[in-house]
Amino acid sequence: MDRDELKRAAAYRAVDFVKDGMVLGLGTGSTAYFVVEEVGRRVTQGLSVICIPTSERTAAQARGLNIPLTGFDKHPTIDLTIDGADEVERGTLNLIKGLGGALLREKIVAAASRELVIVVDETKIVDHLGDHTAIPVEVVQFGWQATAAALTKFGATPVLRQAADGGKPFVTDSGNYILDCRFAGITEPALLEKQIGMTVGVVESGLFIGRASAVVIASEAGVGIMKRVN
Ligand code: 5RP
């Protein structure tokens, strides 16, 4: 199986968690894409859900599939969100998210959700969060250099993310920049999430601590479900 087939397998399995009548949060990224695809297919078969997307990209895909969309004005609580991740820590299910640039809306949607199910292929599972992946931190554009300097006090090496077409900084759906922050070693992720969050100029970080209830993982051996142990 190639990597897309693994992502599709995890995504389709996760959609089995969706029940008729739910308010559903739709994640962002190449794995969440397959979730939206499968939700769209089930909607055409009569599944009744109303969805809140985590990005303009996901909203456009959902509209194209005639998936009904709503907003927090009508539905401030979400029953279930299914989203991807860049790293999942074995056991704790702590996450790094945001390489796709949607971390702010993803965290708002996750925080409003009764349940957060993550879909990944096995390459995303790590023993220790942050050893391989930088933590994306969304910051306001004004004074981003000062915000970056402040983040170095917590051990970060921040790099301003560039747009894929080059030459200009990447700008999020909410009009902010992203600093990809490498850390030499993360010993207390919950504390680090708070420290980053309290830094002036920071909007939100891609650390998702204690939020995921289950992770659906696809590997060559099949699709498995990991639950949080604490
Ligand atoms: C976007 C995200 C994505 O969920 C994360 O980057 C995983 O994406 P992919 O499934 O394409 O690997 O957090 O902000």
PDB file of N, CA, C and O and ligand atoms in Angstrom, residues 7 28-32 83-86 97-103 106 124, ligand 1:
ATOM      1  N   LYS A   7      -3.510   6.425   4.386  1.00  0.00           N
ATOM      2  CA  LYS A   7      -4.275   7.576   4.908  1.00  0.00           C
ATOM      3  C   LYS A   7      -5.771   7.370   4.660  1.00  0.00           C
ATOM      4  O   LYS A   7      -6.592   7.627   5.531  1.00  0.00           O
ATOM      5  N   THR A  28      -8.199  19.301   8.612  1.00  0.00           N
ATOM      6  CA  THR A  28      -7.508  19.814   7.430  1.00  0.00           C
ATOM      7  C   THR A  28      -6.252  18.982   7.173  1.00  0.00           C
ATOM      8  O   THR A  28      -5.605  18.531   8.115  1.00  0.00           O
ATOM      9  N   GLY A  29      -5.913  18.820   5.881  1.00  0.00           N
ATOM     10  CA  GLY A  29      -4.689  18.101   5.517  1.00  0.00           C
ATOM     11  C   GLY A  29      -4.998  16.962   4.570  1.00  0.00           C
ATOM     12  O   GLY A  29      -6.158  16.693   4.245  1.00  0.00           O
ATOM     13  N   SER A  30      -3.928  16.272   4.171  1.00  0.00           N
ATOM     14  CA  SER A  30      -4.096  15.234   3.144  1.00  0.00           C
ATOM     15  C   SER A  30      -4.800  13.991   3.691  1.00  0.00           C
ATOM     16  O   SER A  30      -5.400  13.244   2.919  1.00  0.00           O
ATOM     17  N   THR A  31      -4.748  13.754   4.998  1.00  0.00           N
ATOM     18  CA  THR A  31      -5.468  12.607   5.571  1.00  0.00           C
ATOM     19  C   THR A  31      -6.922  12.996   5.845  1.00  0.00           C
ATOM     20  O   THR A  31      -7.852  12.244   5.518  1.00  0.00           O
ATOM     21  N   ALA A  32      -7.114  14.178   6.422  1.00  0.00           N
ATOM     22  CA  ALA A  32      -8.480  14.671   6.675  1.00  0.00           C
ATOM     23  C   ALA A  32      -9.256  14.800   5.356  1.00  0.00           C
ATOM     24  O   ALA A  32     -10.486  14.663   5.344  1.00  0.00           O
ATOM     25  N   ASP A  83      -9.619  14.663  12.624  1.00  0.00           N
ATOM     26  CA  ASP A  83      -8.573  15.510  12.057  1.00  0.00           C
ATOM     27  C   ASP A  83      -7.280  14.706  11.938  1.00  0.00           C
ATOM     28  O   ASP A  83      -7.137  13.643  12.555  1.00  0.00           O
ATOM     29  N   GLY A  84      -6.336  15.216  11.172  1.00  0.00           N
ATOM     30  CA  GLY A  84      -5.022  14.595  11.052  1.00  0.00           C
ATOM     31  C   GLY A  84      -4.069  15.142  12.100  1.00  0.00           C
ATOM     32  O   GLY A  84      -4.457  15.941  12.952  1.00  0.00           O
ATOM     33  N   ALA A  85      -2.814  14.715  12.038  1.00  0.00           N
ATOM     34  CA  ALA A  85      -1.780  15.233  12.940  1.00  0.00           C
ATOM     35  C   ALA A  85      -0.420  15.002  12.303  1.00  0.00           C
ATOM     36  O   ALA A  85      -0.265  14.161  11.417  1.00  0.00           O
ATOM     37  N   ASP A  86       0.558  15.759  12.770  1.00  0.00           N
ATOM     38  CA  ASP A  86       1.923  15.602  12.261  1.00  0.00           C
ATOM     39  C   ASP A  86       2.731  14.653  13.134  1.00  0.00           C
ATOM     40  O   ASP A  86       3.595  13.942  12.637  1.00  0.00           O
ATOM     41  N   LYS A  97       0.386  19.500  15.657  1.00  0.00           N
ATOM     42  CA  LYS A  97      -0.409  19.758  14.474  1.00  0.00           C
ATOM     43  C   LYS A  97      -0.010  21.104  13.875  1.00  0.00           C
ATOM     44  O   LYS A  97       0.607  21.918  14.547  1.00  0.00           O
ATOM     45  N   GLY A  98      -0.379  21.297  12.599  1.00  0.00           N
ATOM     46  CA  GLY A  98      -0.196  22.629  12.021  1.00  0.00           C
ATOM     47  C   GLY A  98       0.795  22.724  10.879  1.00  0.00           C
ATOM     48  O   GLY A  98       1.002  23.815  10.357  1.00  0.00           O
ATOM     49  N   LEU A  99       1.394  21.584  10.477  1.00  0.00           N
ATOM     50  CA  LEU A  99       2.270  21.693   9.298  1.00  0.00           C
ATOM     51  C   LEU A  99       1.456  22.112   8.079  1.00  0.00           C
ATOM     52  O   LEU A  99       1.974  22.706   7.151  1.00  0.00           O
ATOM     53  N   GLY A 100       0.153  21.818   8.108  1.00  0.00           N
ATOM     54  CA  GLY A 100      -0.741  22.258   7.027  1.00  0.00           C
ATOM     55  C   GLY A 100      -1.242  23.686   7.214  1.00  0.00           C
ATOM     56  O   GLY A 100      -1.971  24.207   6.374  1.00  0.00           O
ATOM     57  N   GLY A 101      -0.883  24.316   8.330  1.00  0.00           N
ATOM     58  CA  GLY A 101      -1.177  25.743   8.505  1.00  0.00           C
ATOM     59  C   GLY A 101      -2.538  26.084   9.084  1.00  0.00           C
ATOM     60  O   GLY A 101      -2.900  27.256   9.154  1.00  0.00           O
ATOM     61  N   ALA A 102      -3.292  25.067   9.525  1.00  0.00           N
ATOM     62  CA  ALA A 102      -4.667  25.343   9.986  1.00  0.00           C
ATOM     63  C   ALA A 102      -4.812  25.206  11.502  1.00  0.00           C
ATOM     64  O   ALA A 102      -5.912  25.063  12.017  1.00  0.00           O
ATOM     65  N   LEU A 103      -3.695  25.268  12.228  1.00  0.00           N
ATOM     66  CA  LEU A 103      -3.714  24.895  13.648  1.00  0.00           C
ATOM     67  C   LEU A 103      -4.654  25.730  14.508  1.00  0.00           C
ATOM     68  O   LEU A 103      -5.254  25.217  15.449  1.00  0.00           O
ATOM     69  N   GLU A 106      -8.158  24.608  13.878  1.00  0.00           N
ATOM     70  CA  GLU A 106      -8.204  23.207  14.339  1.00  0.00           C
ATOM     71  C   GLU A 106      -8.284  23.143  15.867  1.00  0.00           C
ATOM     72  O   GLU A 106      -9.009  22.312  16.416  1.00  0.00           O
ATOM     73  N   LYS A 124       3.470   8.637  11.639  1.00  0.00           N
ATOM     74  CA  LYS A 124       3.268   9.797  12.526  1.00  0.00           C
ATOM     75  C   LYS A 124       3.406   9.443  14.015  1.00  0.00           C
ATOM     76  O   LYS A 124       3.379  10.337  14.861  1.00  0.00           O
TER      77      LYS A 124
HETATM   78  C1  5RP B   1      -3.023  21.037   9.376  1.00  0.00           C
HETATM   79  C2  5RP B   1      -2.749  19.868  10.252  1.00  0.00           C
HETATM   80  C3  5RP B   1      -2.816  18.542   9.616  1.00  0.00           C
HETATM   81  O1  5RP B   1      -3.774  17.768  10.264  1.00  0.00           O
HETATM   82  C4  5RP B   1      -1.473  17.892   9.736  1.00  0.00           C
HETATM   83  O2  5RP B   1      -0.516  18.749   9.140  1.00  0.00           O
HETATM   84  C5  5RP B   1      -1.446  16.523   9.062  1.00  0.00           C
HETATM   85  O3  5RP B   1      -1.578  16.673   7.686  1.00  0.00           O
HETATM   86  P1  5RP B   1      -1.433  15.464   6.686  1.00  0.00           P
HETATM   87  O4  5RP B   1      -2.585  14.552   6.942  1.00  0.00           O
HETATM   88  O5  5RP B   1      -1.465  16.108   5.331  1.00  0.00           O
HETATM   89  O6  5RP B   1      -0.102  14.804   6.951  1.00  0.00           O
HETATM   90  O7  5RP B   1      -2.501  19.964  11.423  1.00  0.00           O
HETATM   91  O8  5RP B   1      -2.887  22.238  10.091  1.00  0.00           O
END
